[in-house]
PDB file of C-alpha atoms in Angstrom:
ATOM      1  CA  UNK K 278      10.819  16.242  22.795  1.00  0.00           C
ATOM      2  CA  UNK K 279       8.764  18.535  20.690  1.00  0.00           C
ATOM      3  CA  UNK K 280       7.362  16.804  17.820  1.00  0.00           C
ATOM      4  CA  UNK K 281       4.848  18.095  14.378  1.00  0.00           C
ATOM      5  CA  UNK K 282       1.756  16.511  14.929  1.00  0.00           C
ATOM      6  CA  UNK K 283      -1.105  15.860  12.156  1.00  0.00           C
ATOM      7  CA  UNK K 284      -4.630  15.086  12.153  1.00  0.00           C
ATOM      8  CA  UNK K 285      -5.911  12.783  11.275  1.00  0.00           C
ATOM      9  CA  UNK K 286      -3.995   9.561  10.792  1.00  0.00           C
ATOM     10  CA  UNK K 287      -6.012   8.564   7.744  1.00  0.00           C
ATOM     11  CA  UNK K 288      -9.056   9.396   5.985  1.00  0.00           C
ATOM     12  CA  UNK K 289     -10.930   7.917   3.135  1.00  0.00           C
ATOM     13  CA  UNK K 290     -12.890  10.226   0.350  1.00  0.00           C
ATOM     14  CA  UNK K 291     -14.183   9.898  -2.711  1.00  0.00           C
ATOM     15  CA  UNK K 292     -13.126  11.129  -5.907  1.00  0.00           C
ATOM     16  CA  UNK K 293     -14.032  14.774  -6.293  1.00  0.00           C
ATOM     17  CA  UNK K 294     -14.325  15.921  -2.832  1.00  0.00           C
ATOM     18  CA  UNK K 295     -12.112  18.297  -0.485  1.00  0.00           C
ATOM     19  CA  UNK K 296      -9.730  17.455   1.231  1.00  0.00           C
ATOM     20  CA  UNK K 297      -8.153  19.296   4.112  1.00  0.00           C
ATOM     21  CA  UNK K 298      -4.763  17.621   6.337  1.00  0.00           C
ATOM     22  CA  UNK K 299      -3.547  19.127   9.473  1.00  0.00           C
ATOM     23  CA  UNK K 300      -0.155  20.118  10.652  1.00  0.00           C
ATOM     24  CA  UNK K 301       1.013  21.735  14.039  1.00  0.00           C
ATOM     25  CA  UNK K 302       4.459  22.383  12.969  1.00  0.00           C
ATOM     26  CA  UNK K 303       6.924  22.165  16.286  1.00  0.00           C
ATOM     27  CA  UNK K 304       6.504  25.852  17.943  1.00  0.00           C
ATOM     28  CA  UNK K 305       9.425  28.159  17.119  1.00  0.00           C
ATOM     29  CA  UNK K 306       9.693  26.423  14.005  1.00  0.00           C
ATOM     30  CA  UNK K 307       9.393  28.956  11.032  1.00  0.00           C
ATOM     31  CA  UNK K 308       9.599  27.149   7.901  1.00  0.00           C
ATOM     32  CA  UNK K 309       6.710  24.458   6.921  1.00  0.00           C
ATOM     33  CA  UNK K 310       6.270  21.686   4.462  1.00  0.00           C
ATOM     34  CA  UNK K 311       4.796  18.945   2.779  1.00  0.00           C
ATOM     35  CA  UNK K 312       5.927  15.884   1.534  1.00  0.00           C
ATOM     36  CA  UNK K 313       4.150  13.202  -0.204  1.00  0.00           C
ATOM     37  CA  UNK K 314       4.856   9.554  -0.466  1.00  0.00           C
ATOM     38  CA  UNK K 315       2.361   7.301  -2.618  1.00  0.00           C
ATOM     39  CA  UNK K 316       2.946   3.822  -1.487  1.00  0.00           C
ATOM     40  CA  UNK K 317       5.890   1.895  -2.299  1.00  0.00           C
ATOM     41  CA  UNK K 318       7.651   4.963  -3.942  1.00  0.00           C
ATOM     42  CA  UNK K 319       9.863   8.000  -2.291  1.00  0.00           C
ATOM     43  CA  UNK K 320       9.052  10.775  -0.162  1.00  0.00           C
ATOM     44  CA  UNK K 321       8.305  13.547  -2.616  1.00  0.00           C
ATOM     45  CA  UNK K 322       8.160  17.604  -1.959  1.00  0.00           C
ATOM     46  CA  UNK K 323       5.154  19.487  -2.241  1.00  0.00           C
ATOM     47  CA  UNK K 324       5.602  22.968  -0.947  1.00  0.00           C
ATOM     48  CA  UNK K 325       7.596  24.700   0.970  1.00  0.00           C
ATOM     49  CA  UNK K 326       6.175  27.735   3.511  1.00  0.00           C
ATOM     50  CA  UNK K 327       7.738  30.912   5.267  1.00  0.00           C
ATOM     51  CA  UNK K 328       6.500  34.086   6.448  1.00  0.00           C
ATOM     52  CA  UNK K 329       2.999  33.466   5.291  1.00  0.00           C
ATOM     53  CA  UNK K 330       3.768  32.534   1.974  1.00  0.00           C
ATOM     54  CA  UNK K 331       4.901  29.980  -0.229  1.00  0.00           C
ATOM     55  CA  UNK K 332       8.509  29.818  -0.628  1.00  0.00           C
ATOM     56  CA  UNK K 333       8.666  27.137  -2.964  1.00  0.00           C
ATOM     57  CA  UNK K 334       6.813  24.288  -4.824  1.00  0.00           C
ATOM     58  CA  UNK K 335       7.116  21.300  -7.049  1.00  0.00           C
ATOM     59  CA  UNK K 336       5.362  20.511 -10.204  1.00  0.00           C
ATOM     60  CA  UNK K 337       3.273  17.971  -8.351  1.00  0.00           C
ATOM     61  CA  UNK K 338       1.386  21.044  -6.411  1.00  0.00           C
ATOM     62  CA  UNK K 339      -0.738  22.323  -9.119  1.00  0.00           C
ATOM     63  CA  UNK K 340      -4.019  24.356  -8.978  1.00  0.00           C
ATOM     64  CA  UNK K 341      -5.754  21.903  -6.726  1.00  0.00           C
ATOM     65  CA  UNK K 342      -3.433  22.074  -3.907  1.00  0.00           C
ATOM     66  CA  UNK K 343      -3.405  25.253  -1.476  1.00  0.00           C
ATOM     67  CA  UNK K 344      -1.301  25.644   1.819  1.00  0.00           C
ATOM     68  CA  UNK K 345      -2.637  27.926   4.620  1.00  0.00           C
ATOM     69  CA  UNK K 346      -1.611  28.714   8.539  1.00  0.00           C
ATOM     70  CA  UNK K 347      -4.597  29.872   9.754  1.00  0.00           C
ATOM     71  CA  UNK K 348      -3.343  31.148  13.044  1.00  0.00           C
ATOM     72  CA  UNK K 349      -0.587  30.795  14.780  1.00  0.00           C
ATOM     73  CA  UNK K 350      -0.212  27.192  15.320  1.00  0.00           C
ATOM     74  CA  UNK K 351      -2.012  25.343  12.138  1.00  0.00           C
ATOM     75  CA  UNK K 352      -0.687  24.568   9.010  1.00  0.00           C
ATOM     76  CA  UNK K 353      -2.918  23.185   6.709  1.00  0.00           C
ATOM     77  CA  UNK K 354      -2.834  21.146   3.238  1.00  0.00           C
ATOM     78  CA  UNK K 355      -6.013  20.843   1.472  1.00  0.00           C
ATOM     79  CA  UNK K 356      -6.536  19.061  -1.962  1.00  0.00           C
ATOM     80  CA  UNK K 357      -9.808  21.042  -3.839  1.00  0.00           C
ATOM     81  CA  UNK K 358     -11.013  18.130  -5.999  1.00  0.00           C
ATOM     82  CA  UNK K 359      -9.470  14.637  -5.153  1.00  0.00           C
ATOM     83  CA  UNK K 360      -8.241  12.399  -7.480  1.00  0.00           C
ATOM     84  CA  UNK K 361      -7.546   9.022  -7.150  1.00  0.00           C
ATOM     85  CA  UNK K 362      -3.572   9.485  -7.695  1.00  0.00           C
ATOM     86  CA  UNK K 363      -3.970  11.565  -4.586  1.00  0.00           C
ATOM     87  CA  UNK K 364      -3.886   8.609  -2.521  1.00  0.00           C
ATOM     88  CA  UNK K 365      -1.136   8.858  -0.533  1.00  0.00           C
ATOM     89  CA  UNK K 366       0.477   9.269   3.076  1.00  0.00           C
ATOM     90  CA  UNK K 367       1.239  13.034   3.427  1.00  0.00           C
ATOM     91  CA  UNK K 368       4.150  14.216   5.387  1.00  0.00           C
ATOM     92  CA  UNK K 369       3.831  17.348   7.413  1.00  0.00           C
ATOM     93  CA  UNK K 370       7.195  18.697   8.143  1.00  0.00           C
ATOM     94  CA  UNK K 371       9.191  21.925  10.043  1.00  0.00           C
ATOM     95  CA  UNK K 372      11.794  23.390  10.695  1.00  0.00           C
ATOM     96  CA  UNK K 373      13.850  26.055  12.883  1.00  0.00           C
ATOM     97  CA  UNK K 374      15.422  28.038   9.784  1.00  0.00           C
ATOM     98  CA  UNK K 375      16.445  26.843   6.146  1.00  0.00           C
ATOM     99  CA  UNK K 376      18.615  25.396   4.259  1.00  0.00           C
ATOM    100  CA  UNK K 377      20.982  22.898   5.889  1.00  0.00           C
ATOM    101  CA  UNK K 378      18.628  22.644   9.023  1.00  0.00           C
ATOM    102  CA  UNK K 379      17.081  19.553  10.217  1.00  0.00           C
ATOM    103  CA  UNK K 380      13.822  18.882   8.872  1.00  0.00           C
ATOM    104  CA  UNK K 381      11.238  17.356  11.560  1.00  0.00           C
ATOM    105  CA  UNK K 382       8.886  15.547   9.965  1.00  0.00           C
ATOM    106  CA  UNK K 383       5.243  14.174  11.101  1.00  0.00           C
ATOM    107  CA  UNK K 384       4.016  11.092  11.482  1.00  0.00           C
ATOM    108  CA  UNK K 385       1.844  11.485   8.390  1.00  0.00           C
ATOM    109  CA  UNK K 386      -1.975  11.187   7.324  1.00  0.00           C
ATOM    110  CA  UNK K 387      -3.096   8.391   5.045  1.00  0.00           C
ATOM    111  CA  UNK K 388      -5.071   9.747   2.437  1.00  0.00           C
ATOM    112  CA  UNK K 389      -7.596   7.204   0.447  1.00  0.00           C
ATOM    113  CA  UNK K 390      -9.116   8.362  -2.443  1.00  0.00           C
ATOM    114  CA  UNK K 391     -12.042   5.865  -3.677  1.00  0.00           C
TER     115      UNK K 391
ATOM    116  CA  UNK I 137      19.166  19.880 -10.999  1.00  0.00           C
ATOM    117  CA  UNK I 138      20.102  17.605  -7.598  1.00  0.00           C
ATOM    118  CA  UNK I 139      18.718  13.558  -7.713  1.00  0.00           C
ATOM    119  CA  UNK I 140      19.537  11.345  -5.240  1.00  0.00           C
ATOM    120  CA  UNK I 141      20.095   7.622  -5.649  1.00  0.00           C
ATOM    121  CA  UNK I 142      20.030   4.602  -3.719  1.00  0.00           C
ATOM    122  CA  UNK I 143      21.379   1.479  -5.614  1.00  0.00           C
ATOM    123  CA  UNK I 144      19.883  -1.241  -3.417  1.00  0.00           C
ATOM    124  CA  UNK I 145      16.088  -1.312  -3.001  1.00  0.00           C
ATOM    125  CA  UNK I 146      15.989  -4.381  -0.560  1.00  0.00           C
ATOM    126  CA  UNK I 147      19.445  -5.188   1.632  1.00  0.00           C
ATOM    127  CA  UNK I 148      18.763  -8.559   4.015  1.00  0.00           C
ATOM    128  CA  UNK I 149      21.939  -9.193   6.782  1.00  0.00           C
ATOM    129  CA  UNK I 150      21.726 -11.228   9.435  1.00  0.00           C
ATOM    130  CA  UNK I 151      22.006  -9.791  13.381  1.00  0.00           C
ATOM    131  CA  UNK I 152      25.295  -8.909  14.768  1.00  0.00           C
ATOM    132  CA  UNK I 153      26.358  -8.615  10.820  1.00  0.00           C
ATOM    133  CA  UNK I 154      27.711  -5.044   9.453  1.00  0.00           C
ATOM    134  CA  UNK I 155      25.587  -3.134   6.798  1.00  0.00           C
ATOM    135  CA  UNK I 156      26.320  -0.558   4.369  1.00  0.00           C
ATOM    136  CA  UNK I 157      23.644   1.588   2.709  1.00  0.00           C
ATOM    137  CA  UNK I 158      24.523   2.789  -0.429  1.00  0.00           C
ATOM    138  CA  UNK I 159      23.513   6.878  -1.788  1.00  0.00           C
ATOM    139  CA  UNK I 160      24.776   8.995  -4.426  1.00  0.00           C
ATOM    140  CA  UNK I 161      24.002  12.266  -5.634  1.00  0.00           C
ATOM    141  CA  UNK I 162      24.212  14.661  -8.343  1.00  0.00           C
ATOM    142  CA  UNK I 163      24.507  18.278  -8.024  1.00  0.00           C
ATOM    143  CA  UNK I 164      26.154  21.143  -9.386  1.00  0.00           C
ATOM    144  CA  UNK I 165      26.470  22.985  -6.190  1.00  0.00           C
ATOM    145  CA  UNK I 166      27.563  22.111  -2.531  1.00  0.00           C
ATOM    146  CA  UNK I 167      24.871  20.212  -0.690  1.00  0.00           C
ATOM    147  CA  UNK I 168      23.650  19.012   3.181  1.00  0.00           C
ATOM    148  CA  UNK I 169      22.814  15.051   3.387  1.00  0.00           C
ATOM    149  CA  UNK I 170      20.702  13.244   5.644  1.00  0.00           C
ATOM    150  CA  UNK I 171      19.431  10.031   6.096  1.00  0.00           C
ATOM    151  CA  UNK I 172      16.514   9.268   7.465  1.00  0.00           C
ATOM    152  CA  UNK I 173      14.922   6.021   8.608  1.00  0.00           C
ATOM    153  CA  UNK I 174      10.857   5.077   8.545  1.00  0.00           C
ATOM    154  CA  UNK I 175       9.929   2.545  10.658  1.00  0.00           C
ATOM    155  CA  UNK I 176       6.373   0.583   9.998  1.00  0.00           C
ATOM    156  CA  UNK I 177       3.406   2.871  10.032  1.00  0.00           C
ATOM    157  CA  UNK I 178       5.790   5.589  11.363  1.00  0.00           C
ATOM    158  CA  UNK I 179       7.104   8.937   9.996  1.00  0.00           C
ATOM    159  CA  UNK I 180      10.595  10.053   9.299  1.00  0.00           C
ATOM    160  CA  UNK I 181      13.331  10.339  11.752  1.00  0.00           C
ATOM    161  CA  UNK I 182      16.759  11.817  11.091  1.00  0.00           C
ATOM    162  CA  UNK I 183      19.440   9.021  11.830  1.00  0.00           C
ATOM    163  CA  UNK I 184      22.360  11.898  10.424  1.00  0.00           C
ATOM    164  CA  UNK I 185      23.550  14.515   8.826  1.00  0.00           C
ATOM    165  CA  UNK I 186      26.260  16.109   6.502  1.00  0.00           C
ATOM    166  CA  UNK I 187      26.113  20.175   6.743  1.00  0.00           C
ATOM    167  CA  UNK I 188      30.546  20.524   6.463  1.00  0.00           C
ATOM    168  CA  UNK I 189      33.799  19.693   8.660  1.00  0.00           C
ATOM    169  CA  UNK I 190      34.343  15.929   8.953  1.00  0.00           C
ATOM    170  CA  UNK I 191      33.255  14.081   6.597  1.00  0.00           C
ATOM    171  CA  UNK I 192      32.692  11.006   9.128  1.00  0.00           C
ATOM    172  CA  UNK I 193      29.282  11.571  10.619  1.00  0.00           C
ATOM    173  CA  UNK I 194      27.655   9.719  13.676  1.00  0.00           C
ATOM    174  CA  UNK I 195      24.153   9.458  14.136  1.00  0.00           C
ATOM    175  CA  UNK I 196      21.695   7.917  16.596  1.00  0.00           C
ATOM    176  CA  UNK I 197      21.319   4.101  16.774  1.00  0.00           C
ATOM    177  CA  UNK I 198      25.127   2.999  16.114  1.00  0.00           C
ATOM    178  CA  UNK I 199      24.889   4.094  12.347  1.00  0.00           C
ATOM    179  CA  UNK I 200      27.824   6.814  10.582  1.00  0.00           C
ATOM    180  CA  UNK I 201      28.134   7.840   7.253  1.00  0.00           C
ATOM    181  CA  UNK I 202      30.825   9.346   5.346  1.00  0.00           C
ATOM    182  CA  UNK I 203      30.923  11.852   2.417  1.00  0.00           C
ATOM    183  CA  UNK I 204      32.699  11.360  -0.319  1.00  0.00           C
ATOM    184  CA  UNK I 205      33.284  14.492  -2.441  1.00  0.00           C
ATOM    185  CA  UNK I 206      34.787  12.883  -5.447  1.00  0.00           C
ATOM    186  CA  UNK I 207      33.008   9.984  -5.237  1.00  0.00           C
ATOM    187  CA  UNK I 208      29.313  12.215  -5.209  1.00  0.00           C
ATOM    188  CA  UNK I 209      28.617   9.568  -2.338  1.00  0.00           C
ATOM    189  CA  UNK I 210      27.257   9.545   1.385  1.00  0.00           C
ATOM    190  CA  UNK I 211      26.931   5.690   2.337  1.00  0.00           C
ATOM    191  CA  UNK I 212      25.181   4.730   5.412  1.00  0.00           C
ATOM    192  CA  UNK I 213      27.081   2.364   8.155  1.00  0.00           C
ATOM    193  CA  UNK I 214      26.375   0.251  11.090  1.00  0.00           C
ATOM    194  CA  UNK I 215      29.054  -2.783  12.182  1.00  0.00           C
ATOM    195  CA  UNK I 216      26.872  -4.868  13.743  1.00  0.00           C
ATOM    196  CA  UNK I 217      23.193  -4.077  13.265  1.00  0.00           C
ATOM    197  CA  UNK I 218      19.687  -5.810  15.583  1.00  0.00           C
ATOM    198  CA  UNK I 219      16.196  -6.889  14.336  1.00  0.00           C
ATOM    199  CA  UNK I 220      15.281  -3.369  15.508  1.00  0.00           C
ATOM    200  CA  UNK I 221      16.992  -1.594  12.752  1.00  0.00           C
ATOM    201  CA  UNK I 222      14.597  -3.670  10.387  1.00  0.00           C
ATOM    202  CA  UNK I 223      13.154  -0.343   8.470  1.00  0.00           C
ATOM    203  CA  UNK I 224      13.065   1.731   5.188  1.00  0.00           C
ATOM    204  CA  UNK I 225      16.128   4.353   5.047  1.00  0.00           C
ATOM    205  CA  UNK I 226      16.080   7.042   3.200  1.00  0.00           C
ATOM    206  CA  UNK I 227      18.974   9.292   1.964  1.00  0.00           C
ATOM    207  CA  UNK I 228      18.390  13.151   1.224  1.00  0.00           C
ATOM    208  CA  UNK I 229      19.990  15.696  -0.142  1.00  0.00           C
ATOM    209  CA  UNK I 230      19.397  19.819   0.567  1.00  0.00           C
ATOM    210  CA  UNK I 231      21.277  22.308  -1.927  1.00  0.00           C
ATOM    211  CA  UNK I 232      23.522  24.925   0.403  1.00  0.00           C
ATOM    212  CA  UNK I 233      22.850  28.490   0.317  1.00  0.00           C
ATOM    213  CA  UNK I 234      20.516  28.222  -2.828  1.00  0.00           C
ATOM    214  CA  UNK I 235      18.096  29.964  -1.132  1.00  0.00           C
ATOM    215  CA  UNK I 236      15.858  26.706  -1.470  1.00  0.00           C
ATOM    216  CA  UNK I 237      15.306  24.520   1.324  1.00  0.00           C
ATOM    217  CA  UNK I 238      13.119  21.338  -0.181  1.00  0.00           C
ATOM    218  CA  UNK I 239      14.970  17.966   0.367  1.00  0.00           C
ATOM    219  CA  UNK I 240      15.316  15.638  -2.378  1.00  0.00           C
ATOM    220  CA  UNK I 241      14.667  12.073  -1.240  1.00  0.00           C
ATOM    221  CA  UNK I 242      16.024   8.660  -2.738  1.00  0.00           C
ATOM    222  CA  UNK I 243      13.864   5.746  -3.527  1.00  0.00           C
ATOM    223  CA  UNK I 244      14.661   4.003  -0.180  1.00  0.00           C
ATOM    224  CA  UNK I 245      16.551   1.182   1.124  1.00  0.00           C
ATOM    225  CA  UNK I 246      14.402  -1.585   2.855  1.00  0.00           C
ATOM    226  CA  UNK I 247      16.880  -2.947   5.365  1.00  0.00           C
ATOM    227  CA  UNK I 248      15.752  -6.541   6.496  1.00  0.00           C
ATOM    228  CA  UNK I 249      17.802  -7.883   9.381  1.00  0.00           C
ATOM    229  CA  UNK I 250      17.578 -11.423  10.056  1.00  0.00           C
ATOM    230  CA  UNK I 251      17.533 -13.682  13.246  1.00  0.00           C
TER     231      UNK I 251
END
């Protein structure tokens, strides 16, 4: 079954550097996301992605957070200047169309900020 | 604005023994529910969901859930549940034809299911 993959599983950084998470989104897939979930709380939205653009995001994804698909089979995350409330497991996600479809959701990458 | 919430945080049953999950939502239009289940050190999986039509859903893994309109509720099932469905279980909720497409996740249920 096809499934959204992410690289890597977990990385540690310190405070102030750049961060950039992985996503290859299922293939015919056309809408893209990312979820957060800091430990011990719920999965949060980030930003949502279609047709090369962002269709959506919450208040959490501020100045330091940029989305990108780079070609035709990345989608990519990456946090400009870490903080340490930026540790968290990050949820790549996708899906066929929008509303009402199934969201398929990665296994996530644990991010450590230190 | 939608919220979604899950009443219980921690729910222990013993094996063989029937579990309900309890979700409710707020929102001002008409919405798609899911539930989704995390197992340890794993990412979300869709157990269900609610798009329209029967309000009686069936999912993977023995669980159901029904929506209650008037009650603003979509409760997770199972009648006789096994140590594998120990896990965190999430309920969602997606506004319909809104034109936005995020999922708004509850605080999660830790089911613990007991020899």
């Amino acid at each position: 079954e096809p499934e959204v993959t992410q690289t890597p599983s977990h990385q540690v950084t310190q405070m102030g550097q750049e961060v950039i998470l992985r996503c290859v989104p299922i293939s015919n897939h056309l809408y893209f996301y990312w979820y957060r979930q800091i430990l011990g709380q719920k999965v949060e939205f980030l930003v949502s992605f279609y047709n090369n653009e962002i269709s959506e995001k919450s208040e959490i994804f501020d100045d330091q957070f940029s989305v990108e698909r780079p070609d035709g089979s990345n989608f990519t995350l990456k946090i400009r200047s870490t903080k340490l409330e930026d540790s968290a497991m990050y949820f790549c996600a996708s899906s066929v169309s929008g509303s009402g479809n199934t969201i398929y959701f990665g296994e996530g990458s644990w991010l450590t900020v230190v | 604005a939608q919220s979604v919430t899950q009443l219980d945080s921690q729910v222990p049953v013993f094996e063989e023994a029937p579990v309900e999950l309890r979700c409710n939502y707020s929102s001002s239009v008409s919405v798609y529910l899911f539930w989704y289940v995390q197992y340890p050190n794993q990412g979300l999986q869709l157990l269900l969901k609610y798009l329209s039509g029967s309000t009686l859903v069936k999912g993977i893994n023995g669980f159901e859930a029904e929506f209650n309109k008037s009650q603003t509720s979509f409760h997770l099932r199972k009648p006789s549940v096994h140590i594998s469905d120990t896990a965190e279980y999430f309920c969602a909720v997606s506004e319909g034809g809104s034109g936005t497409y995020k999922y708004i996740f509850g605080t999660g249920t830790r089911l613990k299911v007991l020899a």
